[in-house]
Coordinates of C-alpha atoms in Angstrom, one line a residue:
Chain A
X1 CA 126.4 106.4 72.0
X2 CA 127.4 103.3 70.1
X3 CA 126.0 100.4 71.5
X4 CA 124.3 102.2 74.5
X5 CA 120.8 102.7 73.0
X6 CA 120.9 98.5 72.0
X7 CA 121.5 97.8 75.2
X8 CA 118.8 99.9 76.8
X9 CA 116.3 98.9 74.6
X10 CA 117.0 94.9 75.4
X11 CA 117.5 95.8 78.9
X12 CA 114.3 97.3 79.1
X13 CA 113.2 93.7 77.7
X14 CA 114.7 91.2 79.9
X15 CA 114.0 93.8 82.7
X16 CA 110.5 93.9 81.9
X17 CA 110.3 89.9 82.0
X18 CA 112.5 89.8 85.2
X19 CA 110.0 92.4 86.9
X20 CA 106.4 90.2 86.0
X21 CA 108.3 86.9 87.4
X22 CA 109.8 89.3 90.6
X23 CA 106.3 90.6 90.8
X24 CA 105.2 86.8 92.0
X25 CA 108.1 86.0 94.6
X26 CA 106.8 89.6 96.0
X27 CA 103.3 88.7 96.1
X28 CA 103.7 85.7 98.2
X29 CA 106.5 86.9 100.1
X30 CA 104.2 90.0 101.6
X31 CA 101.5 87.6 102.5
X32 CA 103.2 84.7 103.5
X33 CA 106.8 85.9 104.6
X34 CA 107.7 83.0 102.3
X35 CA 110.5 82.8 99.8
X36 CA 108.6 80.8 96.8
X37 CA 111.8 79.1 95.0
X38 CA 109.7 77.0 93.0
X39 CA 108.3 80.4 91.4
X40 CA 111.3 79.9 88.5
X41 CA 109.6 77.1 88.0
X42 CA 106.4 77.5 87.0
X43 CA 107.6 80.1 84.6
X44 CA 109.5 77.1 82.9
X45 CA 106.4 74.8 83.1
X46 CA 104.5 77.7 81.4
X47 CA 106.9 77.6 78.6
X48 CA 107.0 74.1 78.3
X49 CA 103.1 73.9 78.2
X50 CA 102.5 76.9 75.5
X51 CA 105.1 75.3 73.7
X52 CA 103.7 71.6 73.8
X53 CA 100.3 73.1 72.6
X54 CA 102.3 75.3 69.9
X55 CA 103.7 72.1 68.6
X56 CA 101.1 70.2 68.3
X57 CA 99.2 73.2 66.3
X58 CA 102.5 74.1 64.8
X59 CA 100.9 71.9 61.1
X60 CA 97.0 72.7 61.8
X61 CA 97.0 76.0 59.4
X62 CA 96.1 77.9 61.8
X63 CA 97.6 81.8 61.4
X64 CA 100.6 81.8 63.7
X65 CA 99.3 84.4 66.0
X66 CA 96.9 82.2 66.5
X67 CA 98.3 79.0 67.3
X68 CA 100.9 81.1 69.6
X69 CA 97.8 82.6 71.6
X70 CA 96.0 79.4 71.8
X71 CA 99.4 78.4 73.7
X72 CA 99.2 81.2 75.8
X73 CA 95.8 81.0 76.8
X74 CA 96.3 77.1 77.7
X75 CA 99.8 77.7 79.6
X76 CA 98.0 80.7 81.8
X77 CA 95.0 78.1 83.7
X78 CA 97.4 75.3 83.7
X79 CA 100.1 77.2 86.0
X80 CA 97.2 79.0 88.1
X81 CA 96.1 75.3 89.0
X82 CA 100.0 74.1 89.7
X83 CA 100.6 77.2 91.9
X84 CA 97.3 76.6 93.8
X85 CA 98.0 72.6 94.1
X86 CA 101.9 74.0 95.0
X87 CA 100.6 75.9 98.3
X88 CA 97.4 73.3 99.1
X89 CA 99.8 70.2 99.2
X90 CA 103.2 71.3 99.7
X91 CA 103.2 75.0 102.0
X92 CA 99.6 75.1 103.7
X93 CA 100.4 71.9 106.1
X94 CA 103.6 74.3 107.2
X95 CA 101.8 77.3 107.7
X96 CA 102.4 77.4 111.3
X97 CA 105.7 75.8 110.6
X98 CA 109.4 77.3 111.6
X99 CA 110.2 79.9 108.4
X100 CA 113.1 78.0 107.8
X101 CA 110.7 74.8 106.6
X102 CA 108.5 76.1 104.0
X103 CA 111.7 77.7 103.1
X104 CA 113.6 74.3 102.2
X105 CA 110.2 72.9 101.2
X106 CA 110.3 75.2 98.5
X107 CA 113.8 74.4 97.2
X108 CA 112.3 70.8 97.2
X109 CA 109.5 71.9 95.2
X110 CA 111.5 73.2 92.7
X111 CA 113.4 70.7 92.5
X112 CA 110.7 67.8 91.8
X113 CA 109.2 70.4 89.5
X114 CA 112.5 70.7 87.8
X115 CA 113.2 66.8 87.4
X116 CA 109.0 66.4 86.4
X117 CA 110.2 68.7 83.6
X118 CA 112.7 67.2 82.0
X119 CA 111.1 63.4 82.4
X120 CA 108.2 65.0 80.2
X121 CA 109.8 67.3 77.8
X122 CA 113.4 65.9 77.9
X123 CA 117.0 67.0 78.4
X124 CA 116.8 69.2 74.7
X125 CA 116.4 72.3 73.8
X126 CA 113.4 73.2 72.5
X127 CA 112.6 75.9 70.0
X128 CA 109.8 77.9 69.6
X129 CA 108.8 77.7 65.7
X130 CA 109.0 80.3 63.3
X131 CA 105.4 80.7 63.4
X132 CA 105.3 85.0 63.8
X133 CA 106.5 87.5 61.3
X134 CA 109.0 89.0 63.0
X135 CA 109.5 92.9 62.4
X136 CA 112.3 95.0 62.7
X137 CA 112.7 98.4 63.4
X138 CA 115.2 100.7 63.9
X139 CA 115.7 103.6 66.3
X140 CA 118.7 105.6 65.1
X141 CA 121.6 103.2 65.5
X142 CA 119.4 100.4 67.5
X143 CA 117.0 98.0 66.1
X144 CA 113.9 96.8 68.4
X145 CA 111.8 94.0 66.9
X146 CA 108.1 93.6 67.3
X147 CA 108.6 90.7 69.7
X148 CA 110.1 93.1 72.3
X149 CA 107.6 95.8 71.5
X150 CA 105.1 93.3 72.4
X151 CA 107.0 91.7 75.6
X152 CA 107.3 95.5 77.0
X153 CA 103.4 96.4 76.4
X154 CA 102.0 93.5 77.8
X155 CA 104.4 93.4 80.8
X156 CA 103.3 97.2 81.0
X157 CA 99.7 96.2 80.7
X158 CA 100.4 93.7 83.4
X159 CA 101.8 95.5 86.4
X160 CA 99.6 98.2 85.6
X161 CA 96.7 96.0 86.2
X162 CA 98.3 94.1 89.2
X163 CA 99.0 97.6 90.5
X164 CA 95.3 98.4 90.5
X165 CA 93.7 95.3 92.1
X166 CA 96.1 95.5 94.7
X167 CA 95.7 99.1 95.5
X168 CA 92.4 99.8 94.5
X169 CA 90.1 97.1 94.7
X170 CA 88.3 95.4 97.6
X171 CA 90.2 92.4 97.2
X172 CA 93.1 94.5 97.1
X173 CA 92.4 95.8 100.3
X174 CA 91.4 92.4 101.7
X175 CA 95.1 91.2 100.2
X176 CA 96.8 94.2 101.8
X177 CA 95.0 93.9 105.3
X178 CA 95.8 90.0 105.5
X179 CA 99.1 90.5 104.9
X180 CA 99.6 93.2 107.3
X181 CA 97.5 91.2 110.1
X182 CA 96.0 87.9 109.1
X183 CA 94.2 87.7 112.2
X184 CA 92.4 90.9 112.6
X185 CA 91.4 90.7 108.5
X186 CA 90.1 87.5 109.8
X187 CA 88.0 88.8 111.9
X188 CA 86.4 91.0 109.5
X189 CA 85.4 88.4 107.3
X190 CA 88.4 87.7 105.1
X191 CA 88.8 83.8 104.8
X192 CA 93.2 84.1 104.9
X193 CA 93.5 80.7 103.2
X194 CA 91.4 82.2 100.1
X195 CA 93.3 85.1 100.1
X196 CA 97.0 83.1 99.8
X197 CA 95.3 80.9 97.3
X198 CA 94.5 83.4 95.2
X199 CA 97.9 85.4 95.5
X200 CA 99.3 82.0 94.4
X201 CA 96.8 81.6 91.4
X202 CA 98.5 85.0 90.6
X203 CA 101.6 84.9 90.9
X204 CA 101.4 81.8 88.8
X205 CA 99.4 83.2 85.6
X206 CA 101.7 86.2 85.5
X207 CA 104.7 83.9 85.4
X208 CA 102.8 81.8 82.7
X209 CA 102.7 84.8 80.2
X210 CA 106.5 85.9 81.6
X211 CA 107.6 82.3 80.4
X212 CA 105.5 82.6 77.0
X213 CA 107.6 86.2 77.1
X214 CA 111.2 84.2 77.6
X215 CA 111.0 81.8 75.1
X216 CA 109.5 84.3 72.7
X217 CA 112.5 86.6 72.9
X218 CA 115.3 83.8 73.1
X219 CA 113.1 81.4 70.8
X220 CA 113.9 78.4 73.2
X221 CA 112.8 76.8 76.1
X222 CA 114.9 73.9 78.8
X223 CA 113.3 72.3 81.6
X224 CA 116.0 73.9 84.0
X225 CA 115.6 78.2 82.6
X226 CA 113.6 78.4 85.3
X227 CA 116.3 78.5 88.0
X228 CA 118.6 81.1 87.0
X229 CA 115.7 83.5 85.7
X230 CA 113.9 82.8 89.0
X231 CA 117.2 83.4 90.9
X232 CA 117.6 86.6 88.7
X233 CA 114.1 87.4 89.4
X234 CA 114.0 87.0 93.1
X235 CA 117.8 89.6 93.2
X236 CA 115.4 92.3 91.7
X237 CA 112.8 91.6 93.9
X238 CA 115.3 91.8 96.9
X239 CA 116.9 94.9 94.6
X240 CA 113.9 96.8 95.0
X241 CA 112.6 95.8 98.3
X242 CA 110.7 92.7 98.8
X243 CA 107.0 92.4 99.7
X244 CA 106.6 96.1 97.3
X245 CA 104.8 95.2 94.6
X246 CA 106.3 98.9 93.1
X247 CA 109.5 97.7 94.2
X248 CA 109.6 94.4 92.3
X249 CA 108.6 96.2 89.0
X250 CA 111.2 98.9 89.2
X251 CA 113.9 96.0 90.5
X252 CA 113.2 94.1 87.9
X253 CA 113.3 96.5 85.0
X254 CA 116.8 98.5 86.9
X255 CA 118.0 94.3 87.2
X256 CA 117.8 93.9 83.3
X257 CA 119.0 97.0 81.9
X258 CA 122.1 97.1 84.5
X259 CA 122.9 93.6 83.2
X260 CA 122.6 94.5 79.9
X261 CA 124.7 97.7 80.4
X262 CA 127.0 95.4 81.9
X263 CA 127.1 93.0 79.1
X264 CA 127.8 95.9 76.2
X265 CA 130.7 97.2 78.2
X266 CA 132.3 94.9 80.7
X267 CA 134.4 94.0 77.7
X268 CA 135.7 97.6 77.2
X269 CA 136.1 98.3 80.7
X270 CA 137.9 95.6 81.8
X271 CA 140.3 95.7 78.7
X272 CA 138.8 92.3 77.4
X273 CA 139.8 90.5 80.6
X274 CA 136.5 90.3 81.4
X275 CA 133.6 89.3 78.8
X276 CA 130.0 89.6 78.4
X277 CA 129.3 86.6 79.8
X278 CA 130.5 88.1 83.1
X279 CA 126.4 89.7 83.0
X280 CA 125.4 87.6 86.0
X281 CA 128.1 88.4 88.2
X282 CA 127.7 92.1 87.2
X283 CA 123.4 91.7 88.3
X284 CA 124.7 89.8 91.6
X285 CA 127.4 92.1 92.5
X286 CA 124.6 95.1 92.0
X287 CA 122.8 93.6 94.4
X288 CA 125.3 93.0 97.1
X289 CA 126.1 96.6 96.7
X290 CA 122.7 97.7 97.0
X291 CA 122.0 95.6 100.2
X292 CA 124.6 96.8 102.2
X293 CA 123.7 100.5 102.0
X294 CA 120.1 99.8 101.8
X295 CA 119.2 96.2 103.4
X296 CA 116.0 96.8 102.7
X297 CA 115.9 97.6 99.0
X298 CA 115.8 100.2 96.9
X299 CA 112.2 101.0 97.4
X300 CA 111.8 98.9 100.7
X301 CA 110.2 100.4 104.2
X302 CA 113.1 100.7 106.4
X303 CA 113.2 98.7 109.7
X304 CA 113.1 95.1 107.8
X305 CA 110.7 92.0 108.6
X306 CA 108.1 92.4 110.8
X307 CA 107.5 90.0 113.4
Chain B
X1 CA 66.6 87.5 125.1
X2 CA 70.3 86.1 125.8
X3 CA 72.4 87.3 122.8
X4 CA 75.8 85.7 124.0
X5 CA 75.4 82.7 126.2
X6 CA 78.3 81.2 127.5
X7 CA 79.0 77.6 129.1
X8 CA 81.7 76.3 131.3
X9 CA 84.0 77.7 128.9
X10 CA 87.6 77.1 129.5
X11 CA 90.9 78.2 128.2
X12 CA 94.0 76.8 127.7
X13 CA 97.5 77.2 125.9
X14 CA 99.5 73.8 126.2
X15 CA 99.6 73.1 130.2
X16 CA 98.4 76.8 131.1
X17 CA 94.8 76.9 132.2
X18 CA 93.9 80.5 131.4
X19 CA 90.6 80.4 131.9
X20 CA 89.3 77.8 134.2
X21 CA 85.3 77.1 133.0
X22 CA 83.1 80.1 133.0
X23 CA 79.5 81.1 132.8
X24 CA 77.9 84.1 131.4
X25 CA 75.8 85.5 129.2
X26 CA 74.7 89.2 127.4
X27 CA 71.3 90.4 127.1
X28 CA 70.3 92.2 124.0
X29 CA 70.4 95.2 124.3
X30 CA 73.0 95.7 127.5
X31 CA 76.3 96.5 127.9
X32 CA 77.8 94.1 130.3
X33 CA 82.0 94.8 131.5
X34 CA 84.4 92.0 132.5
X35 CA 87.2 93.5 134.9
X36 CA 89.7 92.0 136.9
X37 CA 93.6 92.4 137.1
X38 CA 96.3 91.8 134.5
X39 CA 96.7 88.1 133.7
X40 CA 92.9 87.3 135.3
X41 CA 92.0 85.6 131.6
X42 CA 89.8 88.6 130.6
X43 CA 91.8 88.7 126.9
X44 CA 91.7 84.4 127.0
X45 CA 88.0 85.0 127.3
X46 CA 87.4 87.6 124.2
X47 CA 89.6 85.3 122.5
X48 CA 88.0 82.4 122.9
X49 CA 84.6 84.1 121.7
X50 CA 86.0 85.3 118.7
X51 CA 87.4 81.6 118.0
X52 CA 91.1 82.9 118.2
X53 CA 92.5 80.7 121.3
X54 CA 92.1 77.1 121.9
X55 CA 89.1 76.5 124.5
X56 CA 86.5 73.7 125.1
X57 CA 82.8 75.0 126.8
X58 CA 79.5 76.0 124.6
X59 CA 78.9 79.1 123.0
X60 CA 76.2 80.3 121.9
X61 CA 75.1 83.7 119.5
X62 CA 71.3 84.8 119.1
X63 CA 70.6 81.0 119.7
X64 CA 72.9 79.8 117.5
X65 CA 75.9 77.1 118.4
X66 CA 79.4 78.4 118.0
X67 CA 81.2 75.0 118.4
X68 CA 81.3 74.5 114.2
X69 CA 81.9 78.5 113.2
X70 CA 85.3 79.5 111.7
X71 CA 86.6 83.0 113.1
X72 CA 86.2 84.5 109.4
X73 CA 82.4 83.2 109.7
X74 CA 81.7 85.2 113.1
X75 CA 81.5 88.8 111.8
X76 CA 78.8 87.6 109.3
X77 CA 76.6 86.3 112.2
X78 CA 76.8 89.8 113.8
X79 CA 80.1 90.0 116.3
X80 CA 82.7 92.3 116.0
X81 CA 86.2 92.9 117.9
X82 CA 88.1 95.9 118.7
X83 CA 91.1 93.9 119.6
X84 CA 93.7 94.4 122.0
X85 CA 96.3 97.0 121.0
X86 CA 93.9 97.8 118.6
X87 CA 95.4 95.8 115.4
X88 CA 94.6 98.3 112.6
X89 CA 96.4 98.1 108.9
X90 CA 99.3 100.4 109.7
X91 CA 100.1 100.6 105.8
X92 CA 96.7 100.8 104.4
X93 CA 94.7 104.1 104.7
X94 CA 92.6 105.5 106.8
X95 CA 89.4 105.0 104.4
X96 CA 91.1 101.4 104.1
X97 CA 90.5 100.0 107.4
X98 CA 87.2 101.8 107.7
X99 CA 86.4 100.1 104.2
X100 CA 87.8 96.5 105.6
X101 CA 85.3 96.6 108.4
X102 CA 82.2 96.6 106.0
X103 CA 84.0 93.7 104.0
X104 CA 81.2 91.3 103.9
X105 CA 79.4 94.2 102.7
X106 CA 78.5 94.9 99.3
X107 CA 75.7 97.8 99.3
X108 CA 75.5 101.4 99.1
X109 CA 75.0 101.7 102.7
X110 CA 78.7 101.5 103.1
X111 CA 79.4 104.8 102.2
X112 CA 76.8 105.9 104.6
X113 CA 78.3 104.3 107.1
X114 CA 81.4 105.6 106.7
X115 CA 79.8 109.0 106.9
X116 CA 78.6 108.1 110.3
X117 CA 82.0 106.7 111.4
X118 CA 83.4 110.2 110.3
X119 CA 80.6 112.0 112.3
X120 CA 81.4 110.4 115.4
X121 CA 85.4 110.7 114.7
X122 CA 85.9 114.2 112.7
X123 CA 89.7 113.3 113.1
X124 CA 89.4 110.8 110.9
X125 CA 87.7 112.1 108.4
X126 CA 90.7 114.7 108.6
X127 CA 93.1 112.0 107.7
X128 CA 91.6 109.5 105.6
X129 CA 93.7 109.3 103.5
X130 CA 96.7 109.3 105.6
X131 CA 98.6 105.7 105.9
X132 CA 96.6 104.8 109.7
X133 CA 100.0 103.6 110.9
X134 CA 100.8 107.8 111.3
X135 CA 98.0 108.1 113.8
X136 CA 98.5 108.8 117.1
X137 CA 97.6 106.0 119.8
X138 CA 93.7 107.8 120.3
X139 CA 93.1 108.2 117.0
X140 CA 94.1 104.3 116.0
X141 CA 91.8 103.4 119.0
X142 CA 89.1 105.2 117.1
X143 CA 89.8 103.6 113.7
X144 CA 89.8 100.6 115.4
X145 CA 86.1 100.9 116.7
X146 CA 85.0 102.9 113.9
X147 CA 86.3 99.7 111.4
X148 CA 84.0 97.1 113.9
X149 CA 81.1 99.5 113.8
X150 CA 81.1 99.7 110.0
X151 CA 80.5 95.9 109.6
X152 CA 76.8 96.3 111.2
X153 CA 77.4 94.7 114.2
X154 CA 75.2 93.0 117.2
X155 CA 77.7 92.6 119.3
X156 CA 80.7 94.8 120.0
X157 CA 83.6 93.0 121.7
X158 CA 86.0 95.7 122.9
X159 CA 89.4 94.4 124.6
X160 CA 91.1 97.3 127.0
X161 CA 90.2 100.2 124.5
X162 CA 91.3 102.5 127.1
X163 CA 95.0 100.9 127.2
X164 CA 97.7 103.2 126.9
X165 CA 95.8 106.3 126.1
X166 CA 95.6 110.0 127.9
X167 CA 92.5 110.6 130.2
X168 CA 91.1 112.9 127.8
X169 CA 91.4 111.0 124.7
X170 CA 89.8 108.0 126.8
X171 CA 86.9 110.0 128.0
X172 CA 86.1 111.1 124.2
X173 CA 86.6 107.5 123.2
X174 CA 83.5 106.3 126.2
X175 CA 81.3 109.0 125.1
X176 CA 81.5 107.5 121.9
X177 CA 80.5 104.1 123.4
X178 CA 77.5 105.7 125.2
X179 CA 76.5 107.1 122.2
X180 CA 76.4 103.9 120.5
X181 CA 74.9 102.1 123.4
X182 CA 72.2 104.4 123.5
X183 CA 71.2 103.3 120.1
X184 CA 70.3 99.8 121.4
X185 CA 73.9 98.2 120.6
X186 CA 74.7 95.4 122.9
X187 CA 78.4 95.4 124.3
X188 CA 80.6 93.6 126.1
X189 CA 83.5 95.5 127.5
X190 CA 86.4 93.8 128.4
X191 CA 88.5 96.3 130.9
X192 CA 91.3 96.9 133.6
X193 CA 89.8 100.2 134.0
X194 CA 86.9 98.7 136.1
X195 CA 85.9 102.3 137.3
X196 CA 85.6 103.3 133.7
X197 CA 83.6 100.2 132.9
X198 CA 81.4 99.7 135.5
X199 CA 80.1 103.5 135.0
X200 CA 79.4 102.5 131.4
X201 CA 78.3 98.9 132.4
X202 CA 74.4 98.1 133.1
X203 CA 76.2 94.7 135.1
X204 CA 79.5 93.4 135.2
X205 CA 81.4 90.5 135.7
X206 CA 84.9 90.3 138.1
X207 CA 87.7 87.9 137.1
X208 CA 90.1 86.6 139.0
X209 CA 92.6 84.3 138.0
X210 CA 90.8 82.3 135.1
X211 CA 87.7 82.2 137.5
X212 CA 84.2 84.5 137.7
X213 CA 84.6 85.5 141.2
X214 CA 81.7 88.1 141.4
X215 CA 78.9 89.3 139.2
X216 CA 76.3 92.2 140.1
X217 CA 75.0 95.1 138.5
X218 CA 77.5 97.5 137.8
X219 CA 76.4 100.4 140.6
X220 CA 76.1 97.7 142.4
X221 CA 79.7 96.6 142.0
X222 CA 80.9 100.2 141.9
X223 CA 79.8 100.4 145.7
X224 CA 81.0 96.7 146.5
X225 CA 83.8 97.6 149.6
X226 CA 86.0 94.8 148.6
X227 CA 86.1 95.9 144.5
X228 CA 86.3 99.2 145.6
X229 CA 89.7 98.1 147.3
X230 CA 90.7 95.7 144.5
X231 CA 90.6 97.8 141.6
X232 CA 89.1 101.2 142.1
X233 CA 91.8 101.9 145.0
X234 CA 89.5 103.3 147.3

């Protein structure tokens, strides 16, 4: 058993966090058939903007949970407005556009997004303060704090709720039906620029709380943690099947716990040649394996894109 | 009272004139076909209507101009389509698509509705909550109406619902229509099946090549030597 329990448990974590950002690229990708790179990034900006209002409450007295909430609750509205300006300015003008356009358009996004980041916040680190009382407890030989309690409930909470407005609500239904035919849910009634609008405004306040979620668990925050987690997060999406909202959840969560598994024991396996910090390649090679036996993803409809 | 009244309305995709400037118009109340050959603009036209292909010409609904409504607008002013190849949510249920058709709804006369749209199609009742991609071709067809129907219409575009599909299944699909006809819904069928139409049809309206070369009452049509040669193959 040794160390396999730890590694579960803080797979389940980073999993959980890697499926709520997966969740967004899967979102927009089943409506729009558009890979959203920038999506990393608004997870960082999230981070950066609950952490710019925790610092500035950080000497107010406030109770910690508090302050940490307040950032929350300010970080959540401010990336639902940057992923709604994203698609108005930057992806609706290309809607009728060659895939390939929004496609590098997207990288571009990122990128400005990226270098906006660090002209605001810097090239630093920077920490999240010691403003919660963190408890520990342990689970036979493994220790789970209450930070990662709280990271797995709330991403639970999360898909959970995603998972019923998309499969049981009107708007569900209307999301579901544009982005099987835009035209025909057009034509009974559904306004298809609302609709991607909204899947952005989405997208974007889940991966607010998911980058409230990474710098809670790693205490820090960089203007460029956006591209490798967004990178990471888009593999599980891909991992469990793009455009399946089922898919991204169980990618993301199968994503962190294999790279965690692979972090705990690389090491031993490979005799020490190989070290933990061979994770990435481990989550990467996973996927290529998984894509050539099943292109479409773990969970994905076979028969790929549809026209 | 002209429900649909159409003027010089043209059609056309880059150099392609589809449909070359057209006039006519629906009464309430009537049921009015548009047949001609494969290619003749018949699907330009319904397109056009329903704000989906790039046209110039006036349209007008129960009075109203057309020229500044978006195609997401034109089921709230009463028109509904029952497009060609009969473009139902293959992934979403049964109960789904029906539910989609009353979108702009938001009363408790939905589920009545839906009751009626599984009294006129038991199959579908049968399988509502089947994913409607696992119907067969007739039944589809049938979702495809039943999902216009549920969003109250005045007007029921239907583009070639007979396409594709056995005799039989085609004959319970037009009893359907009569049905609904005979409860003072006005429709415009678009068909290549003139026979088929024209027996529905009170009048009807042939196309040739992007151009209304004939219109007449439908017996009258039906006995017409030269459509009788055209398309009914007599």
């Amino acid at each position: 058993m040794d160390i396999f329990l730890q590694q579960l448990i803080n797979g389940l974590v980073s999993g959980s966090i890697y499926a709520i950002v997966a969740l967004g690229y899967t979102l927009v990708y089943g409506i729009l058939r558009l890979i959203n790179f920038a999506h990393g990034e608004i997870v960082m900006l999230g981070a950066m903007i609950a952490l710019s209002v925790i610092g500035l409450l950080t000497d107010s007295g406030l109770p910690g949970l508090l302050i940490v909430s307040l950032g929350l609750l300010c970080a959540i509205p401010c990336c639902m407005l940057i992923g709604y300006l994203i698609e108005r300015i930057a992806y609706r003008p290309l809607r009728h556009a060659p895939s390939l356009t929004p496609l590098i358009t997207a990288i571009g996004v990122s990128i400005v997004l990226q270098n906006l980041a660090m002209m605001i916040w810097g090239k630093e680190f920077i920490s999240f303060p010691p403003l919660i009382d963190v408890q520990y407890f342990s689970i036979s030989e493994a220790t789970i704090n209450s930070v990662q309690i709280f990271i797995v409930i709330v991403s639970t909470l999360m898909m959970t709720g995603l998972n019923y407005l998309v499969n049981k609500t009107k708007l569900g239904n209307a999301m579901r039906a544009t982005a099987q035919n835009a035209e025909v849910a057009g034509l009974m009634g559904v306004n298809a620029n609302t609709i991607i609008s909204l899947t952005f405004v989405i997208g974007s306040a889940l991966a607010a709380v998911a980058g409230m979620m990474v710098t809670m668990n790693y205490n820090v925050a960089h203007y460029d943690m956006g591209f490798m987690l967004g990178l990471k997060a888009f593999t599980a999406a891909v991992l469990g099947g793009i455009g399946n909202l089922r898919g991204a959840m169980f990618g993301g969560i199968l994503l962190g716990i294999i790279e965690s598994m692979g972090a705990g024991y690389l090491g031993t396996l490979t005799n020490g040649m190989f070290g933990s910090n061979y994770q990435d390649v481990f989550a990467f090679f996973t996927l290529i394996g998984v894509l050539i036996f099943k292109p479409s993803g773990l969970l994905g409809k076979a028969g790929g894109e549809r026209p | 009272m002209k429900l649909l009244d159409v003027h010089n309305l043209k059609v056309h995709y880059g150099g392609v004139n589809a449909v070359k400037g057209i006039d006519f118009h629906l009464n309430a109340g009537e049921i009015v076909a548009l047949v001609g050959a494969n290619g003749a603009g018949k699907s330009s036209t319904l397109r056009a209507i329903c704000k989906l292909a790039p046209h110039s010409g006036k349209l007008f609904f129960d009075g109203k101009d057309l020229a500044a409504v978006k195609s997401h607008d034109l089921v709230r002013l009463g028109i509904a389509l029952v497009p060609e190849g009969r473009g139902i949510f293959s992934d979403s249920s049964v109960e789904e698509n029906l539910l989609m058709g009353a979108y702009i709804h938001n009363d408790a006369k939905i589920k009545t509705d839906l009751e009626k749209i599984y009294t006129l199609f038991p199959r579908l009742k049968e399988r509502n909550q089947q994913a409607a991609g696992t119907l067969s071709g007739g039944e589809q067809q049938m979702l495809a109406l039943g999902r216009a129907l549920m969003s109250r219409p005045k007007l029921l575009l239907l583009d070639e619902p007979s396409m594709g599909l056995a005799p039989l299944i085609v004959k319970a699909i037009f009893d359907v229509l009569k049905q609904i006809a005979a409860d003072g819904m006005t429709i415009f069928l678009v068909e290549q099946n003139a026979g088929l139409a024209l027996e529905l049809s009170m009048r009807g309206y042939v196309m040739e090549s992007g151009n209304i070369v004939l219109t007449d009452s439908a017996p009258a049509l039906l006995q017409n030597p030269q459509i009788r040669a055209a398309y009914l193959g007599q």
